[in-house]
PDB file of C-alpha atoms in Angstrom:
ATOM      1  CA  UNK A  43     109.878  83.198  75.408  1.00  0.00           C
ATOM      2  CA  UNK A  44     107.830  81.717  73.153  1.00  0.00           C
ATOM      3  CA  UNK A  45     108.352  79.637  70.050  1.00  0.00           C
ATOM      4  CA  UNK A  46     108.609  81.538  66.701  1.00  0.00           C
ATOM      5  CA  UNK A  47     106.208  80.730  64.258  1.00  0.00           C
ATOM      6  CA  UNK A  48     107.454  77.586  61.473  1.00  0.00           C
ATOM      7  CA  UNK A  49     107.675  78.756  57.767  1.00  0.00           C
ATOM      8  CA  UNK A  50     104.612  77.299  55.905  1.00  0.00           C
ATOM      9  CA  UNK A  51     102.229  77.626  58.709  1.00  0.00           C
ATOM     10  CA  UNK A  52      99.510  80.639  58.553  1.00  0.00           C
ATOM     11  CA  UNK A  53      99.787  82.738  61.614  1.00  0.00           C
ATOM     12  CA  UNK A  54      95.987  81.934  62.184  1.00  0.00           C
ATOM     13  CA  UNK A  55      96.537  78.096  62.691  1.00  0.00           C
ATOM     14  CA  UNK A  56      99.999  78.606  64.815  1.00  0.00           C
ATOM     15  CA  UNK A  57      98.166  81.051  67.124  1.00  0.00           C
ATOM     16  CA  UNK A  58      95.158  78.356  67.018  1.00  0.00           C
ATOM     17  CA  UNK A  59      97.513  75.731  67.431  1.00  0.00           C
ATOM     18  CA  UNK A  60      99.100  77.746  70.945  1.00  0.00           C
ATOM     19  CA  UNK A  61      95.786  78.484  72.529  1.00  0.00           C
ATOM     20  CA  UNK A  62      94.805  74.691  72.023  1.00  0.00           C
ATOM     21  CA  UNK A  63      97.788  73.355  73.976  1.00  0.00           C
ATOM     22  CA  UNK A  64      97.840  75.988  76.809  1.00  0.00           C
ATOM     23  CA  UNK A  65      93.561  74.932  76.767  1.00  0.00           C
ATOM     24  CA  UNK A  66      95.043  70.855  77.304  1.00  0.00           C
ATOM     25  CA  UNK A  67      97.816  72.139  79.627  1.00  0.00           C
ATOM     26  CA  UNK A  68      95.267  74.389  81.646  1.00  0.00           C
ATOM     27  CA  UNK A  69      96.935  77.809  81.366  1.00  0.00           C
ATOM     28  CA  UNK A  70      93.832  79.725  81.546  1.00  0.00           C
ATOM     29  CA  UNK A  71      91.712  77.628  84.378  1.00  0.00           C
ATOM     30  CA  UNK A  72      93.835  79.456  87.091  1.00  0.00           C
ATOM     31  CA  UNK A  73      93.485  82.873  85.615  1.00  0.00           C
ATOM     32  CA  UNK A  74      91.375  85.372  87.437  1.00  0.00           C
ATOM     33  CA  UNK A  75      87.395  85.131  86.915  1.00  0.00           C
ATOM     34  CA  UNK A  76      87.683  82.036  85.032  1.00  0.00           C
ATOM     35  CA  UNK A  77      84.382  80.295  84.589  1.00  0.00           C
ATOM     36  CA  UNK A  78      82.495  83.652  85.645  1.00  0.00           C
ATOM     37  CA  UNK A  79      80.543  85.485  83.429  1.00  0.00           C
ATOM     38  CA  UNK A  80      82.031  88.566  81.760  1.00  0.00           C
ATOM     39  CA  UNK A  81      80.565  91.567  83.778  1.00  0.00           C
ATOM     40  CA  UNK A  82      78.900  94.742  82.141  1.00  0.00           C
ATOM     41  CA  UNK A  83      77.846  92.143  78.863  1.00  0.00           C
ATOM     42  CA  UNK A  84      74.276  93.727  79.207  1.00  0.00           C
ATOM     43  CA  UNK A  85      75.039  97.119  79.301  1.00  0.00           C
ATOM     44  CA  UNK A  86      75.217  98.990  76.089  1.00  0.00           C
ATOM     45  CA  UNK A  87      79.187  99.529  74.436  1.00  0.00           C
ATOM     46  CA  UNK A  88      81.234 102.389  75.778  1.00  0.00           C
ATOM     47  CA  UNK A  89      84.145 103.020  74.220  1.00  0.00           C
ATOM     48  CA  UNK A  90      85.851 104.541  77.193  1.00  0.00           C
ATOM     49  CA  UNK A  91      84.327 101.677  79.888  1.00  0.00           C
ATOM     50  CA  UNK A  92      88.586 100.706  80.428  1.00  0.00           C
ATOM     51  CA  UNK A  93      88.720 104.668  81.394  1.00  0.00           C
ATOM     52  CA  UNK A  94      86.107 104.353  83.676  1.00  0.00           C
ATOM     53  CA  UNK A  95      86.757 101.387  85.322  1.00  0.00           C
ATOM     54  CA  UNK A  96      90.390 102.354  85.657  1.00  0.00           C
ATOM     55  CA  UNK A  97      88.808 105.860  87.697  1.00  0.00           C
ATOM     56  CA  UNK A  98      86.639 103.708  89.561  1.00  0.00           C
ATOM     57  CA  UNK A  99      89.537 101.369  90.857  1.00  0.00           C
ATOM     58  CA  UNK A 100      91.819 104.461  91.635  1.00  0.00           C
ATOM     59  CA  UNK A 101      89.434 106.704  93.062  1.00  0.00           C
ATOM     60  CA  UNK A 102      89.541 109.438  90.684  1.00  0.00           C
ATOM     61  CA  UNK A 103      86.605 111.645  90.122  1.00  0.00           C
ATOM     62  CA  UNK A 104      85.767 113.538  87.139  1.00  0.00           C
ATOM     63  CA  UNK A 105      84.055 115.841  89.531  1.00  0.00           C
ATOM     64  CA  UNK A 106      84.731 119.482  89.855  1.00  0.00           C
ATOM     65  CA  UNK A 107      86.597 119.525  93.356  1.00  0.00           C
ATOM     66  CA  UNK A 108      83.841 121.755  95.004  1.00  0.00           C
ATOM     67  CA  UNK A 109      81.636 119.065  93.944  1.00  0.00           C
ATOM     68  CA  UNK A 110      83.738 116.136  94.985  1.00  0.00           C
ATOM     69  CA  UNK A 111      83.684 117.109  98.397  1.00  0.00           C
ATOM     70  CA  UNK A 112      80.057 118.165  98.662  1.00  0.00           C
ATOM     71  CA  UNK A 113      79.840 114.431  97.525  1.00  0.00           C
ATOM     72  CA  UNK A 114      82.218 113.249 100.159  1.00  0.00           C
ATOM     73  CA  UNK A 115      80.722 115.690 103.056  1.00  0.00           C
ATOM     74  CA  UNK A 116      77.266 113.618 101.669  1.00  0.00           C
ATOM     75  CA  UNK A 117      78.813 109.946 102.814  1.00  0.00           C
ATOM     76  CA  UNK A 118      79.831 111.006 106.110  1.00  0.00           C
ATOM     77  CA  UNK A 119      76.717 110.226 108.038  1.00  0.00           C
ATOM     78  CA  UNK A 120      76.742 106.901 106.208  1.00  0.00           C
ATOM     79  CA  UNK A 121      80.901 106.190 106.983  1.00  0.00           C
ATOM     80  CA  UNK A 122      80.071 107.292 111.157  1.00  0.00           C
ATOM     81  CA  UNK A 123      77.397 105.040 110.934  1.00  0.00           C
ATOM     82  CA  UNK A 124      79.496 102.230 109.798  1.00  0.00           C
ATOM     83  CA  UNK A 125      82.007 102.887 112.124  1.00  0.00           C
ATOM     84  CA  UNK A 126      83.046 100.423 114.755  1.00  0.00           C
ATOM     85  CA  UNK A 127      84.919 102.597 117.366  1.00  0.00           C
ATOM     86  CA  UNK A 128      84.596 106.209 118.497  1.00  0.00           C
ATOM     87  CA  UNK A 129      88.281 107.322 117.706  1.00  0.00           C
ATOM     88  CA  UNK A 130      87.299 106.015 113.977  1.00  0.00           C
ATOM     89  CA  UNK A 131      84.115 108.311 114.061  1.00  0.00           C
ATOM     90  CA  UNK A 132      86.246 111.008 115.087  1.00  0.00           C
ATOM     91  CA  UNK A 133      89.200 110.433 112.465  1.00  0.00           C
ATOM     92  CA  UNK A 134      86.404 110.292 109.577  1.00  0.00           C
ATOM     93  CA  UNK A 135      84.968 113.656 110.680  1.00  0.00           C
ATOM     94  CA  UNK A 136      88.582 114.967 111.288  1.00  0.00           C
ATOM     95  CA  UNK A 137      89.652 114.480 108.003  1.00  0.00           C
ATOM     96  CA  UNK A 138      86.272 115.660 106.300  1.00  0.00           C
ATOM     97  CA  UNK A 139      86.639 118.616 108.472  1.00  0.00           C
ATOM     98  CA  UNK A 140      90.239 119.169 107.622  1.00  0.00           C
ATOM     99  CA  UNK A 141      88.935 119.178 104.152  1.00  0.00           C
ATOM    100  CA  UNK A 142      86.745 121.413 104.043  1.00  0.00           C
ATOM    101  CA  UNK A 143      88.138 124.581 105.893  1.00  0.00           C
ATOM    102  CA  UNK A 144      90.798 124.194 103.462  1.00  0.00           C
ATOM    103  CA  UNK A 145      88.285 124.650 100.681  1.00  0.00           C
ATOM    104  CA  UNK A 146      86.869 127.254 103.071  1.00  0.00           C
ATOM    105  CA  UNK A 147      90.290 129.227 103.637  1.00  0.00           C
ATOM    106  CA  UNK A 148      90.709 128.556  99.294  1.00  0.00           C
ATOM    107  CA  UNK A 149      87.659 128.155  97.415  1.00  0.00           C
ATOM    108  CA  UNK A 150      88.180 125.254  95.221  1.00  0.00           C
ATOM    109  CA  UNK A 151      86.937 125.372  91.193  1.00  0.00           C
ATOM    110  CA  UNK A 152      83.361 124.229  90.455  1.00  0.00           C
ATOM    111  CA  UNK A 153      79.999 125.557  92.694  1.00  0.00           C
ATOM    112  CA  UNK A 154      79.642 127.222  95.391  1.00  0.00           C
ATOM    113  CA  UNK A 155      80.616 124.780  98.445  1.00  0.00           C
ATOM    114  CA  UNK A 156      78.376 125.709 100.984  1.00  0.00           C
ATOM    115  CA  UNK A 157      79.602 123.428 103.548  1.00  0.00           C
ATOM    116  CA  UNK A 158      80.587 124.059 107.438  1.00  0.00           C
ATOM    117  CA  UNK A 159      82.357 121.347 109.626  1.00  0.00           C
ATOM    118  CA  UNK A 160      81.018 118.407 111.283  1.00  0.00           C
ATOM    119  CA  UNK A 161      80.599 119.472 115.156  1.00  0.00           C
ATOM    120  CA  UNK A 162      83.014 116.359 115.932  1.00  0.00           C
ATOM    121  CA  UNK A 163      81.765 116.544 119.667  1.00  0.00           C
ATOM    122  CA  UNK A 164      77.921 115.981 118.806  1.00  0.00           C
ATOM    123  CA  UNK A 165      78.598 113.675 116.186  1.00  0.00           C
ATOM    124  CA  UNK A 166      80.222 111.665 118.492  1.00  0.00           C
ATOM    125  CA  UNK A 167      77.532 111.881 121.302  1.00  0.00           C
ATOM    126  CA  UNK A 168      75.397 110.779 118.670  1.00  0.00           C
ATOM    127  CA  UNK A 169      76.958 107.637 117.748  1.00  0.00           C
ATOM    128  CA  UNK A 170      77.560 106.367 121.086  1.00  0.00           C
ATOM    129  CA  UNK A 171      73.401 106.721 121.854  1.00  0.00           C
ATOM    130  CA  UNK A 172      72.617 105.085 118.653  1.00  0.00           C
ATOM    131  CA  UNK A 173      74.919 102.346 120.268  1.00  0.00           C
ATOM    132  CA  UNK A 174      73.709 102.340 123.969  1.00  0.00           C
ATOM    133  CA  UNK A 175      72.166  99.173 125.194  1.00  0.00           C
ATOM    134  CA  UNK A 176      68.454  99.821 125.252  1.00  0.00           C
TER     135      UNK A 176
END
């Protein structure tokens, strides 16, 4: 716990007075992105950015759920392409697929979706040629 401030002393020069002898006693050289510069200093003031970068760490979307899956159907080709095995090509398209005939079956809020599932088969075929020593 820390001390309780003296009688006497202005708050501003006891808080001074802690932050100067945790600076001697190196409190804050070991704390994360010390030394770095503070990111997002160029960009203009947003008063929600903590919102936002909170969304962006959990993976929420302020999309409409139709949307948000168009979106995610839209990164598939990128995600096989990264893949480094087969059976993860085929669990990425699984689950896309999964996805969307449940949107299919219930038409989620937001847009049209206009999507059909990934022919898992071909997609497969297709990574393994892209792969194939020439």
């Amino acid at each position: 716990m820390t001390e309780r401030k003296p009688p006497g002393v202005s708050f501003e020069s006891w808080v001074d007075r802690q932050i100067h002898e945790a600076e001697q006693r190196g409190d804050f050289s070991a704390l994360p992105g010390f030394g770095k510069p503070i990111a997002g200093l160029e960009r203009p003031y947003d008063e929600a950015w903590w919102i936002k970068q909170k969304m962006q760490r959990e993976g929420v979307s302020m999309l409409p759920p139709a949307l948000a899956l168009r979106k995610e159907a839209e990164d598939v080709p990128r995600a096989v392409s990264a893949a480094r095995t087969e059976a993860e090509v085929r669990r990425i398209l699984t689950e896309v697929n999964e996805k969307i005939e449940r949107a299919i079956r219930m038409p989620p809020e937001g847009p049209p979706l206009r999507l059909v599932p990934f022919d898992v088969d071909a997609a497969a075929r297709r990574w393994r040629e892209e792969r194939r020593p020439v």
